mmCIF file of C-alpha atoms in Angstrom:
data_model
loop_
_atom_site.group_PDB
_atom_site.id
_atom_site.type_symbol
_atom_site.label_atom_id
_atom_site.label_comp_id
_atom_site.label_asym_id
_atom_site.label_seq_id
_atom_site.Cartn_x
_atom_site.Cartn_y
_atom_site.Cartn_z
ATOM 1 C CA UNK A 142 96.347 8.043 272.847
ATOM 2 C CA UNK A 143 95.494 4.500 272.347
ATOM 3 C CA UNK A 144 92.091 2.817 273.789
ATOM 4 C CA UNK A 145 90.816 -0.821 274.119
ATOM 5 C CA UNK A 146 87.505 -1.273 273.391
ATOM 6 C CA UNK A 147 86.137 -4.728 275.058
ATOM 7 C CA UNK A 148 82.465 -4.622 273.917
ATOM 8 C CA UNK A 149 80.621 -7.883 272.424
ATOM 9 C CA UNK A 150 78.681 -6.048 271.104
ATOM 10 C CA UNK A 151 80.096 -5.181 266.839
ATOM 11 C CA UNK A 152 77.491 -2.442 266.157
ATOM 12 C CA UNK A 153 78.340 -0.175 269.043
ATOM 13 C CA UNK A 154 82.139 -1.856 269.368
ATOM 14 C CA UNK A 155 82.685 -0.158 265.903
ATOM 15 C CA UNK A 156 80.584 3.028 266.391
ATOM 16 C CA UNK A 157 82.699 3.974 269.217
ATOM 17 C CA UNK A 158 85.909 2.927 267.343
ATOM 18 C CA UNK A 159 84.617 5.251 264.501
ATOM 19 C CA UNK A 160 84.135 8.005 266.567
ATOM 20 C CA UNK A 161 87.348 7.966 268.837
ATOM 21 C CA UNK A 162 89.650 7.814 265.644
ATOM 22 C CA UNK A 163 87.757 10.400 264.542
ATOM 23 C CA UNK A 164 88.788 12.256 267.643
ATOM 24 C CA UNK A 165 92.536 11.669 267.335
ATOM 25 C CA UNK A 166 92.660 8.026 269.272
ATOM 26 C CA UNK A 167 94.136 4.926 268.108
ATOM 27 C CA UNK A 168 91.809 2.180 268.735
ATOM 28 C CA UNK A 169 91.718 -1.833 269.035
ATOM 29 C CA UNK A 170 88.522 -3.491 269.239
ATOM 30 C CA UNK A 171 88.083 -6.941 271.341
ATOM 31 C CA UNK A 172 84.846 -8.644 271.786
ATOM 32 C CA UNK A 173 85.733 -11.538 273.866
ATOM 33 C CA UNK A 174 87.951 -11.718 277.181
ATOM 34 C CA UNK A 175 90.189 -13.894 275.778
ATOM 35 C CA UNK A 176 91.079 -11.356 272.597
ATOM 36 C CA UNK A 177 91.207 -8.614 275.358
ATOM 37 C CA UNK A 178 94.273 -10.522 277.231
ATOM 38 C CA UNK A 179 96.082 -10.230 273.945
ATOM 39 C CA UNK A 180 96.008 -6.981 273.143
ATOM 40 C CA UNK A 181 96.887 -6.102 277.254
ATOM 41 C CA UNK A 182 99.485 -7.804 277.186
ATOM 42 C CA UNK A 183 101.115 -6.579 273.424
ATOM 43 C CA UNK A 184 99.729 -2.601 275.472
ATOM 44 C CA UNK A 185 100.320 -0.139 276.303
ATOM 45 C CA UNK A 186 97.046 1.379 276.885
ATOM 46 C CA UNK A 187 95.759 5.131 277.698
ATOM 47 C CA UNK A 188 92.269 3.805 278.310
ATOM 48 C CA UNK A 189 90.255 0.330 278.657
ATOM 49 C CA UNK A 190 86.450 1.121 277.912
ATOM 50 C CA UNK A 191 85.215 -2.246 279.444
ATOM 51 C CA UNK A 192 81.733 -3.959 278.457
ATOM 52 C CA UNK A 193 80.830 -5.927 281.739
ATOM 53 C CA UNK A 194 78.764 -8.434 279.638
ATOM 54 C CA UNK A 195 81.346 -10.342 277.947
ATOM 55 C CA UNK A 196 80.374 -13.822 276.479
ATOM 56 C CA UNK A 197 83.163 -16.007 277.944
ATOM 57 C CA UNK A 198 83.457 -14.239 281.136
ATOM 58 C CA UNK A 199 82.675 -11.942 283.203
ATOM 59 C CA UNK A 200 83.499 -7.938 282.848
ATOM 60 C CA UNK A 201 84.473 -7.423 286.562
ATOM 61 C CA UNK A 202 86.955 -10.096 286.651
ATOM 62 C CA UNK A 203 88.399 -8.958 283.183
ATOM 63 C CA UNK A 204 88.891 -5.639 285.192
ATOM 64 C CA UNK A 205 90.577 -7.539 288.236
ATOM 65 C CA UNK A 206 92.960 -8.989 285.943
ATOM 66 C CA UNK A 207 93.278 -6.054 284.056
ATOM 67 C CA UNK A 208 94.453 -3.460 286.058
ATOM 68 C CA UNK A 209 97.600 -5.955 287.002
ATOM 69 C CA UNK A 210 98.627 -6.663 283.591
ATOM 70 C CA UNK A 211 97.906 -2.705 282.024
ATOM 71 C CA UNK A 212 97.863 -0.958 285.574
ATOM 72 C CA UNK A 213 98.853 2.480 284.126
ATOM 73 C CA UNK A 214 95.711 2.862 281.783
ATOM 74 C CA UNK A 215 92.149 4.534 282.994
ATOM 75 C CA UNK A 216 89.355 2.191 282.961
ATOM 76 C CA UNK A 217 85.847 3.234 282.462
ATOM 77 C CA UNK A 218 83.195 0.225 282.970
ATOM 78 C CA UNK A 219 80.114 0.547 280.216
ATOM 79 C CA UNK A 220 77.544 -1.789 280.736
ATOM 80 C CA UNK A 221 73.788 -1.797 280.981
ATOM 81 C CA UNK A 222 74.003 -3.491 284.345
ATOM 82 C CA UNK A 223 71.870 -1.376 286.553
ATOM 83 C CA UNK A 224 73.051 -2.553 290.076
ATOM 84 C CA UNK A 225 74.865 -0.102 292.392
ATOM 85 C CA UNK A 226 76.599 -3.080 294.009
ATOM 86 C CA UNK A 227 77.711 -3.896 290.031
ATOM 87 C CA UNK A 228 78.745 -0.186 290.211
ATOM 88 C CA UNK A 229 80.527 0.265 293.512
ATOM 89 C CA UNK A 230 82.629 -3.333 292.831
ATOM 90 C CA UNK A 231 83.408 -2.065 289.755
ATOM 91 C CA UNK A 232 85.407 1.335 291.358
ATOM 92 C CA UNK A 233 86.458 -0.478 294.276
ATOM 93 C CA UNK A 234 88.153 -2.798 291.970
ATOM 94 C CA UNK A 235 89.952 0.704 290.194
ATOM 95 C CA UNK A 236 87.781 1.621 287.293
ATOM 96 C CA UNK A 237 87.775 5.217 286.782
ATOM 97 C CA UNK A 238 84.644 5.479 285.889
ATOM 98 C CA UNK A 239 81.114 4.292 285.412
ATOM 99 C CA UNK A 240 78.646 4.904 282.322
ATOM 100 C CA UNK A 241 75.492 2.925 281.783
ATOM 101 C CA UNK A 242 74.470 2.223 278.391
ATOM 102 C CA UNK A 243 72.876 3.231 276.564
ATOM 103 C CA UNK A 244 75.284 6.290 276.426
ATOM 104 C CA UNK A 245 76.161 9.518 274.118
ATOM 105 C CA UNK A 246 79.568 9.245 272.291
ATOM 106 C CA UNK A 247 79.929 12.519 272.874
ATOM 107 C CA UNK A 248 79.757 12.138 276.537
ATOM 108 C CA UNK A 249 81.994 9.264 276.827
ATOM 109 C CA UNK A 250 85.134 11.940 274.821
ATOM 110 C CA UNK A 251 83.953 14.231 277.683
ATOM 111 C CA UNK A 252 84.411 12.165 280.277
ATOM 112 C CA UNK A 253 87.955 10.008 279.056
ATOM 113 C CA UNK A 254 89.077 13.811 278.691
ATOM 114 C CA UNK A 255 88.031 14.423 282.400
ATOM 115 C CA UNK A 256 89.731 11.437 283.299
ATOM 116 C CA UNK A 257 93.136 12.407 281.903
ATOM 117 C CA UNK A 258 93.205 16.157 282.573
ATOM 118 C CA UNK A 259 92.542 14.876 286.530
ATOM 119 C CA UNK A 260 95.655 12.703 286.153
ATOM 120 C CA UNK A 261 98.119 14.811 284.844
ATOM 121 C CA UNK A 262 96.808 17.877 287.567
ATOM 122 C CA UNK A 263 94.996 20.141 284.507
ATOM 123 C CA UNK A 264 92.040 21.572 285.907
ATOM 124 C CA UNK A 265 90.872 22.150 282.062
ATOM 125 C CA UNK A 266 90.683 22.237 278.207
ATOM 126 C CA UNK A 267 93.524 25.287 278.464
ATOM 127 C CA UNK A 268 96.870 24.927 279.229
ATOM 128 C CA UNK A 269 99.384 27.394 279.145
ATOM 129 C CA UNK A 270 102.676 27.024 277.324
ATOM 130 C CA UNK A 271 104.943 30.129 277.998
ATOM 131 C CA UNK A 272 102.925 32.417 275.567
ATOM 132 C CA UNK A 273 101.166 29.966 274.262
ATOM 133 C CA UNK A 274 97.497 28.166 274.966
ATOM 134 C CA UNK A 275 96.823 24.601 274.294
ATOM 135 C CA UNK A 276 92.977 24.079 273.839
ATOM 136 C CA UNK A 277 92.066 20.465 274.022
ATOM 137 C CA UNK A 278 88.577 21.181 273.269
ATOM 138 C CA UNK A 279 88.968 22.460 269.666
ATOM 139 C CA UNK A 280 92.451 20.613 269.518
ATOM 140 C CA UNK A 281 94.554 23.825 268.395
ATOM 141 C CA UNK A 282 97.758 25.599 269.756
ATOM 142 C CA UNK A 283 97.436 29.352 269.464
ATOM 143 C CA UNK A 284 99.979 32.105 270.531
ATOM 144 C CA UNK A 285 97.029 34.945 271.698
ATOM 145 C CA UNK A 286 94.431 34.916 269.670
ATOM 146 C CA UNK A 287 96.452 32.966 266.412
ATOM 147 C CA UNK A 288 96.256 29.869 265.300
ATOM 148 C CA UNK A 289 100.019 28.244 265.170
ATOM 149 C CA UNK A 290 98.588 25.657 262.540
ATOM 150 C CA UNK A 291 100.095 22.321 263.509
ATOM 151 C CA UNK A 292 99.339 19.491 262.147
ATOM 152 C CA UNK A 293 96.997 16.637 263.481
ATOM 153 C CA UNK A 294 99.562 14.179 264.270
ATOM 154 C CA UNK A 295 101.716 17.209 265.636
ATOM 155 C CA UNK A 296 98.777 18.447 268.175
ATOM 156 C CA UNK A 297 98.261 14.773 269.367
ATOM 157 C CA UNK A 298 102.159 14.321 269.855
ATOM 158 C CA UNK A 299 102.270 17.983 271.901
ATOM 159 C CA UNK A 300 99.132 17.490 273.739
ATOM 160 C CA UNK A 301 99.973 13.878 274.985
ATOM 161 C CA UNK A 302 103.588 15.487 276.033
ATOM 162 C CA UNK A 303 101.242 18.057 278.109
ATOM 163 C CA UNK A 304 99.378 15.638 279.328
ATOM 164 C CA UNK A 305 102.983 13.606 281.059
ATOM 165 C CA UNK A 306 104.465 17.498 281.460
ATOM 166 C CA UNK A 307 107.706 17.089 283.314
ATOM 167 C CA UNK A 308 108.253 13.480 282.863
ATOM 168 C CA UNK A 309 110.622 12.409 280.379
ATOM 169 C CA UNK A 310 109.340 10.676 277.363
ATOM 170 C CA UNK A 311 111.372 8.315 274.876
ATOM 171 C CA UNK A 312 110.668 8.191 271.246
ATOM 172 C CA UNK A 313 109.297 4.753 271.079
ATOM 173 C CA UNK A 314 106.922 5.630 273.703
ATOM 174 C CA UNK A 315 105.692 8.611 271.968
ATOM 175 C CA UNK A 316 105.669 6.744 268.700
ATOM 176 C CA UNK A 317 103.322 4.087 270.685
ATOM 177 C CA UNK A 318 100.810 6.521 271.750
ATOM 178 C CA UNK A 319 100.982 8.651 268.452
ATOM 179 C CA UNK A 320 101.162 6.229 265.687
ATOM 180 C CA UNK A 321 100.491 3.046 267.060
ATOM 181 C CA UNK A 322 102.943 -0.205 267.895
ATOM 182 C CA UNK A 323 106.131 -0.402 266.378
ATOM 183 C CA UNK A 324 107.755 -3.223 265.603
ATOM 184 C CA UNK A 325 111.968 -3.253 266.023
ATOM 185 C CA UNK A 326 112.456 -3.276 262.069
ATOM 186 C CA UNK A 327 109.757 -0.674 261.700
ATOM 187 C CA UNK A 328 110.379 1.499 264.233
ATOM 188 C CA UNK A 329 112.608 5.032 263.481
ATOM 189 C CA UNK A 330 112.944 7.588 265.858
ATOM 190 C CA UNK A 331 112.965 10.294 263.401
ATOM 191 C CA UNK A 332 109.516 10.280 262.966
ATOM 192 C CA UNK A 333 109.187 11.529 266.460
ATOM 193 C CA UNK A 334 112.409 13.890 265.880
ATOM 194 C CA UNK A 335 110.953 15.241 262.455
ATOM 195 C CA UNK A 336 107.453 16.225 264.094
ATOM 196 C CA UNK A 337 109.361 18.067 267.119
ATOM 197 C CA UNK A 338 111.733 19.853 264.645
ATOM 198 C CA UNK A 339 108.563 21.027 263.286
ATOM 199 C CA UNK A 340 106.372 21.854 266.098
ATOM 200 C CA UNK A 341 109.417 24.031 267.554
ATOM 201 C CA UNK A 342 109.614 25.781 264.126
ATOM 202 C CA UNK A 343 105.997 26.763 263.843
ATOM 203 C CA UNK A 344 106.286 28.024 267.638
ATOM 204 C CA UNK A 345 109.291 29.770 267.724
ATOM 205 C CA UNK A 346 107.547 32.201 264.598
ATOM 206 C CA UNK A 347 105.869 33.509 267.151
ATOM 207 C CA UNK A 348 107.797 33.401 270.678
ATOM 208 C CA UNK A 349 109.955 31.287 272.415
ATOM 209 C CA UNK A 350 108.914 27.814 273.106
ATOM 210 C CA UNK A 351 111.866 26.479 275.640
ATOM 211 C CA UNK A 352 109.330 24.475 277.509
ATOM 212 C CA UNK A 353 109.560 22.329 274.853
ATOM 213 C CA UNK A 354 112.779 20.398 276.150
ATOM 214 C CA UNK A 355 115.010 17.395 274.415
ATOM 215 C CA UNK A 356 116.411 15.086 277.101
ATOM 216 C CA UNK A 357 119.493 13.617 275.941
ATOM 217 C CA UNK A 358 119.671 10.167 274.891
ATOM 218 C CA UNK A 359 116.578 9.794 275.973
ATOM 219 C CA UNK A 360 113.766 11.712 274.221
ATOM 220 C CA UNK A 361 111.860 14.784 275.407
ATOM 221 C CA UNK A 362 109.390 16.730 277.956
ATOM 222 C CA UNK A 363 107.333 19.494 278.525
ATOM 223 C CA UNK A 364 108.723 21.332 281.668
ATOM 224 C CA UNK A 365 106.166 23.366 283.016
#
């Protein structure tokens, strides 16, 4: 999933950068409003983790004119503002969520997973797959109690079909949210093809995985 991090701040702009490719995201860093606007409007983004102190203006406009130019990403406002009327603008204007600073890392993964397993109806870190469980929390696929043993890049490309299940997705939108942006001489759709060849592979070894569909022309889905 890719995340923009809007924080003036370098120290803690970069620590959270650190951690969330650590955790499997793709990250861009902006530290001014203006350097935000660029990278919203090159997007797509998952999430916007938005500093309300910004330098050359301020956060809860940035969100105003966020949510119209990346309106499908989840917003979560982190600021050391204290004021609930700060707080309640911030939601009314369609942040997702609110977390004073200062804040644990670990806590902000907990709650950006929250955020998405509430959008795409999961109630939690399982999902089921025919015979198979995905566990978000310790980022494995396992058919009972076994480990299937995909890759990194091929967990985040299942999990973030899970996480759109029954909507079709094309291969230059799952490139996007896997590997990065693409560029039209860069871009080949058999990365994407390659990594579902293999996840259906290691799957099928143990039991059928038709959930795993391939929309023609288009791309693929989980059907669930």
């Amino acid at each position: 999933m890719k995340v923009l991090i809007i924080e003036d701040e370098r120290g803690m702009a970069l620590e959270m950068e650190d951690f969330l490719i650590k955790a499997g995201y793709l990250c861009d860093l902006a530290f001014t409003a203006k350097q935000a606007r660029l990278f919203m409007e090159e997007g797509p983004y998952d999430f916007i983790l938005l500093d309300l102190g910004l330098p050359d203006k301020d956060g809860l406009q940035v969100l105003e004119e966020a949510k119209k130019i990346c309106h499908e990403a989840s917003y979560i406002i982190l600021t050391a503002r204290g004021k609930l009327e700060d707080r309640i603008k911030g939601l009314d204007l369609g942040a997702d969520d609110y977390l004073p600073k200062p804040f644990s890392l670990l806590e902000l993964q907990s709650r950006m997973q929250a955020i998405s397993r509430r959008k795409s109806g999961l109630k939690d870190n399982l999902v089921s797959l025919g015979d198979f469980t995905i566990n978000f929390s310790n980022r494995i696929a396992l058919f009972e109690a076994t480990d299937v043993g995909l890759s990194k890049k091929e967990f985040d490309l299942l999990s973030y079909m899970v996480l759109n299940k029954n909507r079709p997705l094309t291969r230059m939108q799952l490139s996007e949210h896997i590997w990065g942006s693409f560029t039209d001489d860069d871009y080949d759709s058999n990365y994407i093809d390659v990594h579902i060849k293999n996840i259906r592979k290691k799957m099928t070894e143990y039991g059928p995985a038709d959930w795993l569909q391939t929309i023609r022309g288009i791309g693929y889905k989980i059907k669930l």
